GROMACS .gro file of C-alpha atoms in nm:
model
  367
    1UNK     CA    1   1.494   0.936  -2.176
    2UNK     CA    2   1.541   0.886  -1.804
    3UNK     CA    3   1.393   1.142  -1.572
    4UNK     CA    4   1.586   1.261  -1.271
    5UNK     CA    5   1.409   1.209  -0.945
    6UNK     CA    6   1.282   1.512  -0.763
    7UNK     CA    7   1.483   1.413  -0.456
    8UNK     CA    8   1.815   1.446  -0.649
    9UNK     CA    9   1.743   1.798  -0.781
   10UNK     CA   10   1.872   2.070  -0.548
   11UNK     CA   11   1.625   2.330  -0.437
   12UNK     CA   12   1.820   2.635  -0.533
   13UNK     CA   13   1.649   2.856  -0.280
   14UNK     CA   14   1.763   2.623   0.001
   15UNK     CA   15   2.113   2.609  -0.145
   16UNK     CA   16   2.153   2.972  -0.036
   17UNK     CA   17   2.155   2.857   0.327
   18UNK     CA   18   2.485   2.660   0.326
   19UNK     CA   19   2.646   2.905   0.081
   20UNK     CA   20   2.546   3.197   0.302
   21UNK     CA   21   2.678   3.011   0.605
   22UNK     CA   22   3.015   2.960   0.434
   23UNK     CA   23   3.038   3.328   0.343
   24UNK     CA   24   2.939   3.440   0.692
   25UNK     CA   25   3.185   3.209   0.871
   26UNK     CA   26   3.466   3.309   0.635
   27UNK     CA   27   3.415   3.682   0.680
   28UNK     CA   28   3.373   3.661   1.059
   29UNK     CA   29   3.676   3.432   1.099
   30UNK     CA   30   3.897   3.665   0.897
   31UNK     CA   31   3.788   3.968   1.100
   32UNK     CA   32   3.799   3.789   1.436
   33UNK     CA   33   4.090   3.826   1.683
   34UNK     CA   34   4.386   3.590   1.629
   35UNK     CA   35   4.294   3.365   1.922
   36UNK     CA   36   3.941   3.292   1.784
   37UNK     CA   37   3.907   3.028   1.511
   38UNK     CA   38   3.567   2.964   1.350
   39UNK     CA   39   3.688   2.753   1.058
   40UNK     CA   40   3.559   2.422   1.205
   41UNK     CA   41   3.205   2.560   1.174
   42UNK     CA   42   3.234   2.535   0.794
   43UNK     CA   43   3.160   2.161   0.817
   44UNK     CA   44   2.797   2.247   0.899
   45UNK     CA   45   2.742   2.365   0.539
   46UNK     CA   46   2.800   2.028   0.363
   47UNK     CA   47   2.641   1.850   0.662
   48UNK     CA   48   2.298   2.010   0.605
   49UNK     CA   49   2.307   1.994   0.223
   50UNK     CA   50   2.196   1.624   0.198
   51UNK     CA   51   1.861   1.732   0.342
   52UNK     CA   52   1.767   1.882   0.005
   53UNK     CA   53   2.043   1.798  -0.243
   54UNK     CA   54   2.211   1.506  -0.411
   55UNK     CA   55   2.580   1.405  -0.419
   56UNK     CA   56   2.675   1.668  -0.678
   57UNK     CA   57   2.524   1.945  -0.472
   58UNK     CA   58   2.693   1.818  -0.157
   59UNK     CA   59   3.023   1.797  -0.344
   60UNK     CA   60   2.984   2.154  -0.468
   61UNK     CA   61   2.910   2.292  -0.121
   62UNK     CA   62   3.197   2.086   0.025
   63UNK     CA   63   3.436   2.226  -0.235
   64UNK     CA   64   3.327   2.580  -0.148
   65UNK     CA   65   3.385   2.504   0.221
   66UNK     CA   66   3.736   2.373   0.150
   67UNK     CA   67   3.814   2.681  -0.061
   68UNK     CA   68   3.683   2.903   0.219
   69UNK     CA   69   3.898   2.724   0.475
   70UNK     CA   70   4.203   2.769   0.250
   71UNK     CA   71   4.127   3.140   0.204
   72UNK     CA   72   4.097   3.183   0.582
   73UNK     CA   73   4.437   3.020   0.629
   74UNK     CA   74   4.601   3.239   0.367
   75UNK     CA   75   4.448   3.569   0.479
   76UNK     CA   76   4.470   3.534   0.856
   77UNK     CA   77   4.840   3.450   0.868
   78UNK     CA   78   5.018   3.574   0.554
   79UNK     CA   79   5.361   3.524   0.715
   80UNK     CA   80   5.292   3.153   0.772
   81UNK     CA   81   5.011   3.058   0.528
   82UNK     CA   82   4.829   2.732   0.585
   83UNK     CA   83   4.972   2.646   0.921
   84UNK     CA   84   4.951   2.295   1.062
   85UNK     CA   85   4.626   2.387   1.235
   86UNK     CA   86   4.464   2.503   0.910
   87UNK     CA   87   4.595   2.201   0.724
   88UNK     CA   88   4.438   1.970   0.984
   89UNK     CA   89   4.107   2.156   0.952
   90UNK     CA   90   4.116   2.126   0.572
   91UNK     CA   91   4.192   1.752   0.587
   92UNK     CA   92   3.912   1.696   0.839
   93UNK     CA   93   3.671   1.895   0.621
   94UNK     CA   94   3.767   1.691   0.313
   95UNK     CA   95   3.716   1.360   0.499
   96UNK     CA   96   3.376   1.462   0.635
   97UNK     CA   97   3.264   1.595   0.297
   98UNK     CA   98   3.378   1.277   0.120
   99UNK     CA   99   3.176   1.070   0.367
  100UNK     CA  100   2.870   1.286   0.302
  101UNK     CA  101   2.903   1.247  -0.075
  102UNK     CA  102   2.934   0.869  -0.039
  103UNK     CA  103   2.625   0.869   0.184
  104UNK     CA  104   2.427   1.063  -0.079
  105UNK     CA  105   2.537   0.822  -0.354
  106UNK     CA  106   2.426   0.521  -0.147
  107UNK     CA  107   2.100   0.695  -0.057
  108UNK     CA  108   2.019   0.763  -0.423
  109UNK     CA  109   2.106   0.405  -0.517
  110UNK     CA  110   1.873   0.281  -0.243
  111UNK     CA  111   1.599   0.517  -0.363
  112UNK     CA  112   1.640   0.386  -0.719
  113UNK     CA  113   1.614   0.025  -0.603
  114UNK     CA  114   1.307   0.106  -0.394
  115UNK     CA  115   1.141   0.280  -0.690
  116UNK     CA  116   1.206  -0.027  -0.905
  117UNK     CA  117   1.062  -0.257  -0.638
  118UNK     CA  118   0.751  -0.042  -0.613
  119UNK     CA  119   0.712  -0.042  -0.990
  120UNK     CA  120   0.739  -0.422  -1.004
  121UNK     CA  121   0.494  -0.456  -0.714
  122UNK     CA  122   0.241  -0.226  -0.879
  123UNK     CA  123   0.277  -0.410  -1.209
  124UNK     CA  124   0.234  -0.747  -1.037
  125UNK     CA  125  -0.073  -0.619  -0.854
  126UNK     CA  126  -0.231  -0.499  -1.179
  127UNK     CA  127  -0.167  -0.842  -1.333
  128UNK     CA  128  -0.282  -1.048  -1.035
  129UNK     CA  129  -0.548  -0.807  -0.911
  130UNK     CA  130  -0.665  -0.580  -1.194
  131UNK     CA  131  -0.911  -0.301  -1.113
  132UNK     CA  132  -1.277  -0.391  -1.120
  133UNK     CA  133  -1.478  -0.251  -1.411
  134UNK     CA  134  -1.683   0.046  -1.303
  135UNK     CA  135  -1.989  -0.099  -1.480
  136UNK     CA  136  -2.097  -0.461  -1.447
  137UNK     CA  137  -2.421  -0.482  -1.639
  138UNK     CA  138  -2.681  -0.299  -1.427
  139UNK     CA  139  -2.432  -0.273  -1.140
  140UNK     CA  140  -2.189   0.002  -1.051
  141UNK     CA  141  -1.883  -0.126  -0.864
  142UNK     CA  142  -1.559  -0.002  -0.711
  143UNK     CA  143  -1.276  -0.180  -0.531
  144UNK     CA  144  -1.006  -0.069  -0.291
  145UNK     CA  145  -0.686  -0.243  -0.182
  146UNK     CA  146  -0.479  -0.118   0.111
  147UNK     CA  147  -0.144  -0.290   0.159
  148UNK     CA  148   0.001  -0.305   0.509
  149UNK     CA  149   0.350  -0.254   0.368
  150UNK     CA  150   0.374   0.057   0.154
  151UNK     CA  151   0.673  -0.082  -0.034
  152UNK     CA  152   0.496  -0.408  -0.117
  153UNK     CA  153   0.155  -0.285  -0.238
  154UNK     CA  154   0.040  -0.641  -0.290
  155UNK     CA  155  -0.048  -0.928  -0.062
  156UNK     CA  156  -0.290  -1.213  -0.007
  157UNK     CA  157  -0.623  -1.027  -0.019
  158UNK     CA  158  -0.813  -1.074  -0.344
  159UNK     CA  159  -1.128  -0.984  -0.534
  160UNK     CA  160  -1.266  -1.035  -0.882
  161UNK     CA  161  -1.586  -1.006  -1.084
  162UNK     CA  162  -1.722  -1.198  -1.381
  163UNK     CA  163  -2.026  -1.139  -1.597
  164UNK     CA  164  -2.256  -1.429  -1.682
  165UNK     CA  165  -2.560  -1.455  -1.905
  166UNK     CA  166  -2.792  -1.382  -1.612
  167UNK     CA  167  -2.594  -1.165  -1.372
  168UNK     CA  168  -2.262  -1.085  -1.208
  169UNK     CA  169  -2.048  -1.307  -0.991
  170UNK     CA  170  -1.816  -1.160  -0.730
  171UNK     CA  171  -1.551  -1.311  -0.509
  172UNK     CA  172  -1.359  -1.157  -0.221
  173UNK     CA  173  -1.106  -1.355  -0.023
  174UNK     CA  174  -0.808  -1.358   0.206
  175UNK     CA  175  -0.516  -1.601   0.187
  176UNK     CA  176  -0.371  -1.726   0.510
  177UNK     CA  177  -0.015  -1.604   0.544
  178UNK     CA  178   0.192  -1.329   0.388
  179UNK     CA  179   0.468  -1.279   0.135
  180UNK     CA  180   0.502  -1.415  -0.215
  181UNK     CA  181   0.343  -1.746  -0.116
  182UNK     CA  182   0.020  -1.562  -0.034
  183UNK     CA  183   0.041  -1.376  -0.367
  184UNK     CA  184   0.085  -1.706  -0.553
  185UNK     CA  185  -0.214  -1.859  -0.372
  186UNK     CA  186  -0.428  -1.553  -0.447
  187UNK     CA  187  -0.332  -1.572  -0.815
  188UNK     CA  188  -0.423  -1.942  -0.815
  189UNK     CA  189  -0.773  -1.880  -0.681
  190UNK     CA  190  -0.836  -1.580  -0.906
  191UNK     CA  191  -0.730  -1.777  -1.212
  192UNK     CA  192  -0.964  -2.061  -1.119
  193UNK     CA  193  -1.252  -1.819  -1.057
  194UNK     CA  194  -1.208  -1.634  -1.387
  195UNK     CA  195  -1.191  -1.960  -1.578
  196UNK     CA  196  -1.494  -2.122  -1.415
  197UNK     CA  197  -1.728  -1.834  -1.324
  198UNK     CA  198  -1.868  -1.827  -1.677
  199UNK     CA  199  -1.886  -2.204  -1.710
  200UNK     CA  200  -2.035  -2.334  -1.385
  201UNK     CA  201  -2.410  -2.272  -1.387
  202UNK     CA  202  -2.467  -2.352  -1.020
  203UNK     CA  203  -2.301  -2.145  -0.748
  204UNK     CA  204  -2.232  -2.446  -0.526
  205UNK     CA  205  -2.065  -2.625  -0.818
  206UNK     CA  206  -1.851  -2.318  -0.880
  207UNK     CA  207  -1.735  -2.307  -0.518
  208UNK     CA  208  -1.668  -2.681  -0.519
  209UNK     CA  209  -1.456  -2.633  -0.830
  210UNK     CA  210  -1.265  -2.349  -0.662
  211UNK     CA  211  -1.202  -2.564  -0.356
  212UNK     CA  212  -1.066  -2.848  -0.571
  213UNK     CA  213  -0.841  -2.606  -0.756
  214UNK     CA  214  -0.709  -2.460  -0.433
  215UNK     CA  215  -0.656  -2.805  -0.280
  216UNK     CA  216  -0.448  -2.911  -0.580
  217UNK     CA  217  -0.252  -2.588  -0.586
  218UNK     CA  218  -0.176  -2.565  -0.213
  219UNK     CA  219  -0.022  -2.910  -0.172
  220UNK     CA  220   0.333  -2.775  -0.205
  221UNK     CA  221   0.542  -2.625   0.074
  222UNK     CA  222   0.522  -2.260   0.170
  223UNK     CA  223   0.816  -2.020   0.209
  224UNK     CA  224   0.921  -2.197   0.531
  225UNK     CA  225   0.891  -2.544   0.383
  226UNK     CA  226   0.573  -2.634   0.574
  227UNK     CA  227   0.299  -2.840   0.413
  228UNK     CA  228  -0.076  -2.836   0.447
  229UNK     CA  229  -0.111  -2.511   0.643
  230UNK     CA  230  -0.253  -2.287   0.369
  231UNK     CA  231  -0.617  -2.205   0.308
  232UNK     CA  232  -0.823  -1.916   0.172
  233UNK     CA  233  -1.133  -1.765   0.325
  234UNK     CA  234  -1.371  -1.635   0.060
  235UNK     CA  235  -1.724  -1.519  -0.013
  236UNK     CA  236  -1.872  -1.590  -0.356
  237UNK     CA  237  -2.187  -1.409  -0.469
  238UNK     CA  238  -2.419  -1.431  -0.765
  239UNK     CA  239  -2.608  -1.103  -0.820
  240UNK     CA  240  -2.887  -1.140  -1.078
  241UNK     CA  241  -2.957  -0.872  -1.336
  242UNK     CA  242  -3.331  -0.924  -1.295
  243UNK     CA  243  -3.546  -0.924  -0.982
  244UNK     CA  244  -3.431  -1.182  -0.732
  245UNK     CA  245  -3.220  -1.225  -0.421
  246UNK     CA  246  -2.844  -1.236  -0.416
  247UNK     CA  247  -2.713  -1.590  -0.380
  248UNK     CA  248  -2.407  -1.631  -0.158
  249UNK     CA  249  -2.172  -1.896  -0.025
  250UNK     CA  250  -1.943  -1.793   0.257
  251UNK     CA  251  -1.630  -2.000   0.312
  252UNK     CA  252  -1.514  -1.883   0.653
  253UNK     CA  253  -1.509  -1.518   0.543
  254UNK     CA  254  -1.654  -1.208   0.715
  255UNK     CA  255  -2.016  -1.154   0.605
  256UNK     CA  256  -2.115  -0.872   0.367
  257UNK     CA  257  -2.288  -0.558   0.484
  258UNK     CA  258  -2.590  -0.407   0.305
  259UNK     CA  259  -2.642  -0.034   0.355
  260UNK     CA  260  -3.013   0.037   0.309
  261UNK     CA  261  -3.143   0.386   0.370
  262UNK     CA  262  -2.833   0.472   0.570
  263UNK     CA  263  -2.884   0.171   0.800
  264UNK     CA  264  -2.619  -0.103   0.778
  265UNK     CA  265  -2.728  -0.465   0.803
  266UNK     CA  266  -2.480  -0.748   0.835
  267UNK     CA  267  -2.589  -1.042   0.620
  268UNK     CA  268  -2.661  -1.353   0.823
  269UNK     CA  269  -2.469  -1.661   0.709
  270UNK     CA  270  -2.684  -1.957   0.810
  271UNK     CA  271  -2.483  -2.228   0.637
  272UNK     CA  272  -2.115  -2.132   0.632
  273UNK     CA  273  -1.863  -2.356   0.457
  274UNK     CA  274  -1.501  -2.421   0.555
  275UNK     CA  275  -1.230  -2.211   0.391
  276UNK     CA  276  -1.120  -2.306   0.043
  277UNK     CA  277  -0.838  -2.556   0.047
  278UNK     CA  278  -0.986  -2.760   0.332
  279UNK     CA  279  -1.244  -2.948   0.129
  280UNK     CA  280  -1.040  -3.269   0.131
  281UNK     CA  281  -1.056  -3.265   0.511
  282UNK     CA  282  -1.412  -3.146   0.572
  283UNK     CA  283  -1.590  -3.281   0.260
  284UNK     CA  284  -1.841  -2.995   0.275
  285UNK     CA  285  -2.179  -2.967   0.105
  286UNK     CA  286  -2.201  -2.612  -0.017
  287UNK     CA  287  -2.535  -2.457   0.075
  288UNK     CA  288  -2.648  -2.124  -0.068
  289UNK     CA  289  -2.765  -1.833   0.148
  290UNK     CA  290  -2.974  -1.554  -0.001
  291UNK     CA  291  -3.048  -1.192   0.086
  292UNK     CA  292  -3.229  -0.903  -0.086
  293UNK     CA  293  -3.041  -0.632  -0.275
  294UNK     CA  294  -3.261  -0.350  -0.395
  295UNK     CA  295  -3.201  -0.055  -0.627
  296UNK     CA  296  -3.137   0.184  -0.335
  297UNK     CA  297  -2.899  -0.049  -0.150
  298UNK     CA  298  -2.522  -0.048  -0.130
  299UNK     CA  299  -2.346  -0.382  -0.088
  300UNK     CA  300  -2.007  -0.385   0.086
  301UNK     CA  301  -1.767  -0.679   0.077
  302UNK     CA  302  -1.442  -0.667   0.273
  303UNK     CA  303  -1.160  -0.870   0.425
  304UNK     CA  304  -1.077  -0.901   0.794
  305UNK     CA  305  -0.799  -0.646   0.754
  306UNK     CA  306  -1.078  -0.386   0.778
  307UNK     CA  307  -1.270  -0.510   1.082
  308UNK     CA  308  -0.959  -0.623   1.271
  309UNK     CA  309  -0.776  -0.293   1.232
  310UNK     CA  310  -0.697  -0.154   1.576
  311UNK     CA  311  -0.651   0.196   1.706
  312UNK     CA  312  -0.391   0.307   1.961
  313UNK     CA  313  -0.604   0.164   2.244
  314UNK     CA  314  -0.644  -0.174   2.074
  315UNK     CA  315  -1.010  -0.125   1.976
  316UNK     CA  316  -1.123  -0.286   1.649
  317UNK     CA  317  -1.259  -0.073   1.368
  318UNK     CA  318  -1.642  -0.072   1.406
  319UNK     CA  319  -1.729  -0.091   1.036
  320UNK     CA  320  -2.108  -0.104   1.062
  321UNK     CA  321  -2.115   0.178   1.315
  322UNK     CA  322  -1.885   0.404   1.111
  323UNK     CA  323  -2.078   0.369   0.784
  324UNK     CA  324  -2.420   0.419   0.942
  325UNK     CA  325  -2.596   0.717   0.791
  326UNK     CA  326  -2.394   0.718   0.470
  327UNK     CA  327  -2.612   0.756   0.161
  328UNK     CA  328  -2.360   0.776  -0.125
  329UNK     CA  329  -2.475   0.623  -0.450
  330UNK     CA  330  -2.121   0.634  -0.592
  331UNK     CA  331  -1.926   0.323  -0.477
  332UNK     CA  332  -1.592   0.492  -0.538
  333UNK     CA  333  -1.684   0.792  -0.323
  334UNK     CA  334  -1.815   0.559  -0.052
  335UNK     CA  335  -1.492   0.357  -0.044
  336UNK     CA  336  -1.285   0.675  -0.036
  337UNK     CA  337  -1.475   0.781   0.277
  338UNK     CA  338  -1.420   0.440   0.440
  339UNK     CA  339  -1.051   0.445   0.348
  340UNK     CA  340  -0.993   0.785   0.508
  341UNK     CA  341  -1.193   0.691   0.816
  342UNK     CA  342  -1.013   0.356   0.852
  343UNK     CA  343  -0.666   0.509   0.822
  344UNK     CA  344  -0.765   0.778   1.069
  345UNK     CA  345  -0.877   0.506   1.312
  346UNK     CA  346  -0.543   0.321   1.296
  347UNK     CA  347  -0.327   0.632   1.287
  348UNK     CA  348  -0.231   0.603   0.922
  349UNK     CA  349  -0.078   0.253   0.918
  350UNK     CA  350  -0.247  -0.086   0.883
  351UNK     CA  351  -0.101  -0.399   1.037
  352UNK     CA  352  -0.270  -0.623   0.779
  353UNK     CA  353  -0.376  -0.590   0.417
  354UNK     CA  354  -0.734  -0.483   0.357
  355UNK     CA  355  -0.960  -0.506   0.053
  356UNK     CA  356  -1.313  -0.377  -0.005
  357UNK     CA  357  -1.573  -0.390  -0.284
  358UNK     CA  358  -1.877  -0.162  -0.296
  359UNK     CA  359  -2.165  -0.235  -0.535
  360UNK     CA  360  -2.484  -0.047  -0.620
  361UNK     CA  361  -2.749  -0.086  -0.888
  362UNK     CA  362  -2.755   0.176  -1.162
  363UNK     CA  363  -3.114   0.090  -1.254
  364UNK     CA  364  -3.404  -0.104  -1.098
  365UNK     CA  365  -3.388  -0.477  -1.176
  366UNK     CA  366  -3.603  -0.594  -1.467
  367UNK     CA  367  -3.882  -0.840  -1.383
   0.00000   0.00000   0.00000
């Protein structure tokens, strides 16, 4: 059973406004001197009705206005009912009302199409980018995706997690470009990661496999028919369940931030690798960086849509500065704070997609 949208249901309390206007204009016009004609003001009633009603409501108010105009013509001049002047006013009122009804029909059709597009986008995002599990072994995780286009709700930013026999592997990345080509490239990398994260024992071998997969998948043309211009920046991490440092390979991606005791520390990337998809050109040797991640720490991964978000004066969002002093142990609550602060910084609208992952330990690592 289809449900009518809230926007097409008239708010009956507001409907009293145009109806009251029609009644008031009719009464005043009938009682006014012969040289004063207020009938043209009736068009205001159907004109304001689309603000809260659909085509049926507009049609109803328009019909009442036409009836009122007819009554005015009959009552004011009983010797010559519906003079040429009143007939012209009625015809003009009918034409304007018909245009308003057509506008409401087109508006509702557009709203239906937009709702369908949003539904498809949300479904595609859940398929390509499903939510992270809240529990990943001894880890507690949360993810956030902010699309630059509210109607799209999906883009080229990506993240995923996979459990292994000894820990958890995470990836966060950003596809160069926008549109469906970026979504396809993101789906390609995520599929390769989910298939190989459990199989490749060594982190460098995993990243090399991802680069080969991306190189093979990005050899076709993009939406504009251009070749060889696509790549994906990414950070891949291996977080052990037991005591030990986090192992990381950064492929041209912004470095993670560790929040320890309310003090943010940006992880140093000593041996960065080129973005995925450029391995055939650079022939990189993937070297692993490490950093500590204790039971009281919060690990934040993000895409450049966060740090490159600008305010009205053109200043970038100072991520490390804005999260300093935060001591939340709930990753979801922490990301909700960052989301509100980020949107407040940019005035409510992002110019680029942004993704974030927050991770904490639910228990001290086992020796």
